[in-house]
Amino acid sequence: MPLSFSRTIATKNIVNSGSLLPYNTVSAADISSNLFKEIINVNNSKHTLSNETLKQILIDSFDPAPFINSSNLFNDFEILSIRIYTGPAYKKLNEDLRNNNQLDKKNSALNEGLNSAFKKIPINQKHIKTYRISDFNDFKSEGQTSQDAGYLSTSLDAELIKDIIYIPGGTASIIFGKSGICIDDFAVLSDEREVLYNKDTEFNILFKVKDENGTTKRVLEETILPKNTGKEERLIEALILP
């Protein structure tokens, strides 16, 4: 579970009050025949599915609530993918990615949409400090470099990691990075201050210790950052976890 949010419950309460498609857009029923042929033939073609086809797969598979695209960076397909990921869909997608399972049609489309969004992140984006909690230890030992096969959810809210300080077996992390997407404007729940990192993002484990309560505390640094970003004197407070 990426964050201790009630995103699953909240998503169930969302009512789909309309179509995500613009007026006069061809309906799913109208394009079902061509869509089926395109999906069947994709493995024998050098071309990938179009964004519109992938978007339609997401709409048909997840029945998401409507939204308005106010982004200057991401297209409708990419924002739709982010919104769907922040609901219950994240769990199955990450489970399959982390277990190297073959993705089904809907999760392949979801994964493609997220990949497309991450490709648009500016390389000169400012680095930030975020926080993450999990109920398992998903990285290697201190001093090593590792990566998560799934997407990594973090938060700008420092209060987040205080929730598990006394939960044995939990992990509290402070993460320095610059390639994450701040997804609050697109998420199902818009008050979580969530920053999402791409799958297979590499991190250096600067600090790792288990306290007397069995909680693992860590400081991670994205490998693309300048050397020792997380160890600079002006950021040394990051090494002092609650």
Short mmCIF file of C-alpha atoms in Angstrom, two decimals:
data_model
loop_
_atom_site.label_atom_id
_atom_site.label_comp_id
_atom_site.label_asym_id
_atom_site.label_seq_id
_atom_site.Cartn_x
_atom_site.Cartn_y
_atom_site.Cartn_z
CA MET A 1 0.00 0.00 0.00
CA PRO A 2 1.63 3.25 -1.07
CA LEU A 3 0.22 5.57 1.57
CA SER A 4 -2.11 5.23 4.55
CA PHE A 5 -4.94 6.92 2.72
CA SER A 6 -8.62 6.00 2.50
CA ARG A 7 -8.44 6.27 -1.28
CA THR A 8 -10.17 2.91 -1.83
CA ILE A 9 -13.22 3.84 0.26
CA ALA A 10 -13.39 7.33 -1.20
CA THR A 11 -13.24 6.07 -4.75
CA LYS A 12 -16.18 3.74 -4.19
CA ASN A 13 -18.28 6.75 -3.23
CA ILE A 14 -17.59 8.65 -6.45
CA VAL A 15 -20.58 8.75 -8.78
CA ASN A 16 -19.89 8.79 -12.49
CA SER A 17 -22.18 11.64 -13.50
CA GLY A 18 -21.24 11.76 -17.16
CA SER A 19 -18.94 10.75 -19.96
CA LEU A 20 -15.27 11.65 -20.07
CA LEU A 21 -15.50 11.93 -23.85
CA PRO A 22 -16.28 15.24 -25.59
CA TYR A 23 -19.69 15.80 -27.17
CA ASN A 24 -20.16 13.88 -30.44
CA THR A 25 -17.26 11.54 -29.65
CA VAL A 26 -17.88 8.01 -30.96
CA SER A 27 -19.21 5.75 -28.20
CA ALA A 28 -17.56 2.58 -26.94
CA ALA A 29 -20.26 0.49 -28.61
CA ASP A 30 -19.64 2.18 -31.96
CA ILE A 31 -15.91 1.55 -31.91
CA SER A 32 -15.93 -1.84 -30.20
CA SER A 33 -15.40 -3.78 -33.42
CA ASN A 34 -12.43 -1.71 -34.58
CA LEU A 35 -11.04 -1.58 -31.05
CA PHE A 36 -11.19 -5.36 -30.80
CA LYS A 37 -9.38 -5.77 -34.10
CA GLU A 38 -6.70 -3.27 -33.07
CA ILE A 39 -6.08 -5.06 -29.79
CA ILE A 40 -5.95 -8.48 -31.44
CA ASN A 41 -3.53 -7.31 -34.13
CA VAL A 42 -1.23 -5.23 -31.95
CA ASN A 43 1.19 -8.09 -31.29
CA ASN A 44 1.66 -8.56 -35.02
CA SER A 45 2.21 -4.89 -35.72
CA LYS A 46 5.15 -2.56 -35.29
CA HIS A 47 2.75 0.14 -34.10
CA THR A 48 1.48 0.60 -30.56
CA LEU A 49 -2.11 1.37 -29.64
CA SER A 50 -3.08 5.01 -30.04
CA ASN A 51 -3.65 7.19 -26.99
CA GLU A 52 -7.34 7.46 -27.86
CA THR A 53 -7.67 3.68 -28.00
CA LEU A 54 -5.82 3.27 -24.71
CA LYS A 55 -7.98 5.98 -23.14
CA GLN A 56 -11.11 4.16 -24.28
CA ILE A 57 -9.81 0.93 -22.73
CA LEU A 58 -9.37 2.76 -19.41
CA ILE A 59 -12.85 4.26 -19.58
CA ASP A 60 -14.46 0.92 -20.43
CA SER A 61 -12.46 -0.98 -17.79
CA PHE A 62 -12.49 1.37 -14.80
CA ASP A 63 -15.60 3.54 -15.36
CA PRO A 64 -13.89 6.64 -13.90
CA ALA A 65 -15.60 9.82 -12.76
CA PRO A 66 -15.50 12.73 -15.22
CA PHE A 67 -12.87 15.45 -14.93
CA ILE A 68 -11.77 18.70 -16.54
CA ASN A 69 -8.23 18.85 -17.93
CA SER A 70 -6.66 22.11 -16.74
CA SER A 71 -3.07 20.90 -17.21
CA ASN A 72 -0.65 22.54 -19.60
CA LEU A 73 1.66 19.53 -19.44
CA PHE A 74 -0.41 16.34 -19.56
CA ASN A 75 -3.04 15.22 -22.06
CA ASP A 76 -6.40 13.64 -21.19
CA PHE A 77 -5.07 10.09 -21.46
CA GLU A 78 -2.21 10.81 -19.03
CA ILE A 79 -4.41 12.58 -16.49
CA LEU A 80 -7.02 9.83 -16.72
CA SER A 81 -4.27 7.29 -15.97
CA ILE A 82 -3.11 9.26 -12.92
CA ARG A 83 -6.67 9.59 -11.60
CA ILE A 84 -7.36 5.89 -12.02
CA TYR A 85 -4.05 4.96 -10.38
CA THR A 86 -4.90 7.02 -7.27
CA GLY A 87 -8.01 4.91 -6.76
CA PRO A 88 -8.03 1.17 -5.99
CA ALA A 89 -6.29 0.35 -9.30
CA TYR A 90 -2.81 1.08 -7.93
CA LYS A 91 -2.80 -2.10 -5.87
CA LYS A 92 -3.23 -4.64 -8.68
CA LEU A 93 -0.94 -2.77 -11.06
CA ASN A 94 1.92 -2.54 -8.56
CA GLU A 95 1.40 -6.13 -7.45
CA ASP A 96 1.79 -7.35 -11.03
CA LEU A 97 4.79 -5.11 -11.70
CA ARG A 98 6.59 -6.17 -8.52
CA ASN A 99 5.94 -9.85 -9.20
CA ASN A 100 6.89 -9.54 -12.88
CA ASN A 101 3.42 -10.73 -13.93
CA GLN A 102 2.11 -10.11 -17.42
CA LEU A 103 -0.22 -7.10 -17.36
CA ASP A 104 -3.78 -7.54 -18.58
CA LYS A 105 -5.33 -5.19 -21.13
CA LYS A 106 -6.57 -2.55 -18.70
CA ASN A 107 -3.40 -2.44 -16.62
CA SER A 108 -1.26 -2.32 -19.75
CA ALA A 109 -3.21 0.78 -20.79
CA LEU A 110 -2.88 2.26 -17.29
CA ASN A 111 0.85 1.58 -17.23
CA GLU A 112 1.29 3.15 -20.67
CA GLY A 113 -0.54 6.30 -19.58
CA LEU A 114 1.64 6.70 -16.50
CA ASN A 115 4.79 6.07 -18.55
CA SER A 116 3.71 8.77 -21.00
CA ALA A 117 3.19 11.26 -18.17
CA PHE A 118 6.61 10.62 -16.64
CA LYS A 119 8.31 11.21 -19.99
CA LYS A 120 7.11 14.82 -19.82
CA ILE A 121 8.76 15.66 -16.49
CA PRO A 122 11.40 18.40 -17.03
CA ILE A 123 14.96 17.24 -16.35
CA ASN A 124 15.67 20.48 -14.50
CA GLN A 125 12.80 20.04 -12.07
CA LYS A 126 13.69 21.19 -8.54
CA HIS A 127 14.48 18.44 -6.04
CA ILE A 128 12.11 18.05 -3.10
CA LYS A 129 11.85 16.15 0.16
CA THR A 130 8.91 13.79 0.60
CA TYR A 131 7.80 11.10 3.02
CA ARG A 132 6.58 7.54 2.70
CA ILE A 133 5.23 4.83 4.97
CA SER A 134 4.82 1.16 4.19
CA ASP A 135 4.12 -2.04 6.07
CA PHE A 136 7.17 -3.78 4.65
CA ASN A 137 10.84 -3.10 3.95
CA ASP A 138 10.93 -2.52 0.20
CA PHE A 139 14.55 -1.49 -0.25
CA LYS A 140 17.98 -3.00 0.38
CA SER A 141 20.58 -2.25 3.03
CA GLU A 142 22.13 1.09 3.93
CA GLY A 143 24.80 2.13 1.46
CA GLN A 144 23.30 0.16 -1.42
CA THR A 145 21.42 1.34 -4.49
CA SER A 146 18.05 -0.18 -5.24
CA GLN A 147 14.81 0.40 -7.09
CA ASP A 148 11.15 -0.52 -6.82
CA ALA A 149 9.56 -2.38 -9.72
CA GLY A 150 6.26 -0.64 -8.92
CA TYR A 151 5.22 3.00 -8.79
CA LEU A 152 6.23 4.72 -5.56
CA SER A 153 3.79 7.00 -3.74
CA THR A 154 5.16 9.60 -1.34
CA SER A 155 3.78 12.70 0.37
CA LEU A 156 4.93 16.24 1.06
CA ASP A 157 3.24 15.96 4.45
CA ALA A 158 5.78 15.25 7.21
CA GLU A 159 2.98 14.25 9.58
CA LEU A 160 2.43 11.14 7.48
CA ILE A 161 5.35 9.15 8.87
CA LYS A 162 4.36 9.81 12.46
CA ASP A 163 1.39 7.49 12.00
CA ILE A 164 3.47 4.30 12.09
CA ILE A 165 6.27 5.14 14.50
CA TYR A 166 4.88 2.67 17.03
CA ILE A 167 3.76 0.00 14.59
CA PRO A 168 6.25 -2.91 14.67
CA GLY A 169 7.45 -3.92 11.24
CA GLY A 170 6.50 -0.65 9.55
CA THR A 171 8.89 1.51 7.56
CA ALA A 172 9.14 5.31 7.63
CA SER A 173 11.18 6.97 4.89
CA ILE A 174 12.35 10.45 3.96
CA ILE A 175 13.03 10.69 0.23
CA PHE A 176 15.01 13.26 -1.76
CA GLY A 177 14.13 13.29 -5.44
CA LYS A 178 13.36 15.40 -8.51
CA SER A 179 11.57 13.14 -11.00
CA GLY A 180 8.28 12.73 -9.13
CA ILE A 181 4.90 14.06 -10.26
CA CYS A 182 2.85 16.16 -7.84
CA ILE A 183 -0.53 14.62 -8.57
CA ASP A 184 -2.93 16.38 -6.17
CA ASP A 185 -4.56 18.31 -9.03
CA PHE A 186 -5.42 15.06 -10.80
CA ALA A 187 -5.94 12.57 -7.95
CA VAL A 188 -9.23 11.13 -6.74
CA LEU A 189 -8.43 12.61 -3.33
CA SER A 190 -6.91 16.05 -3.78
CA ASP A 191 -5.71 16.76 -0.24
CA GLU A 192 -3.02 14.11 0.20
CA ARG A 193 -0.10 16.20 -1.17
CA GLU A 194 1.04 13.11 -3.04
CA VAL A 195 4.17 12.92 -5.18
CA LEU A 196 4.39 9.83 -7.39
CA TYR A 197 7.69 8.35 -8.60
CA ASN A 198 8.00 6.22 -11.71
CA LYS A 199 8.52 2.49 -11.49
CA ASP A 200 12.17 1.38 -11.36
CA THR A 201 13.34 4.77 -10.07
CA GLU A 202 16.78 4.25 -8.52
CA PHE A 203 17.54 5.40 -4.99
CA ASN A 204 20.62 5.44 -2.80
CA ILE A 205 19.94 4.27 0.74
CA LEU A 206 21.78 6.89 2.82
CA PHE A 207 20.51 5.85 6.21
CA LYS A 208 18.65 2.86 7.61
CA VAL A 209 18.06 1.79 11.19
CA LYS A 210 15.46 -0.19 13.13
CA ASP A 211 14.36 1.34 16.43
CA GLU A 212 13.32 -0.35 19.66
CA ASN A 213 9.71 -0.53 18.45
CA GLY A 214 10.65 -2.50 15.34
CA THR A 215 10.07 0.43 13.00
CA THR A 216 12.60 0.83 10.19
CA LYS A 217 13.66 4.44 9.52
CA ARG A 218 15.38 5.38 6.28
CA VAL A 219 16.64 8.28 4.19
CA LEU A 220 16.65 7.70 0.42
CA GLU A 221 18.18 9.82 -2.32
CA GLU A 222 17.32 9.54 -6.00
CA THR A 223 20.47 8.59 -7.89
CA ILE A 224 20.01 11.34 -10.51
CA LEU A 225 20.47 14.05 -7.86
CA PRO A 226 23.82 15.78 -7.37
CA LYS A 227 26.13 13.73 -5.18
CA ASN A 228 25.37 13.86 -1.44
CA THR A 229 22.23 15.99 -1.77
CA GLY A 230 20.70 14.26 1.23
CA LYS A 231 23.88 14.68 3.24
CA GLU A 232 24.42 18.40 2.71
CA GLU A 233 24.60 20.40 5.92
CA ARG A 234 21.56 22.49 5.01
CA LEU A 235 19.52 19.29 4.73
CA ILE A 236 21.01 17.43 7.67
CA GLU A 237 17.73 17.72 9.56
CA ALA A 238 16.38 15.08 7.20
CA LEU A 239 18.53 12.50 8.92
CA ILE A 240 16.67 13.09 12.18
CA LEU A 241 13.44 11.16 11.77
CA PRO A 242 10.66 11.43 14.36
#
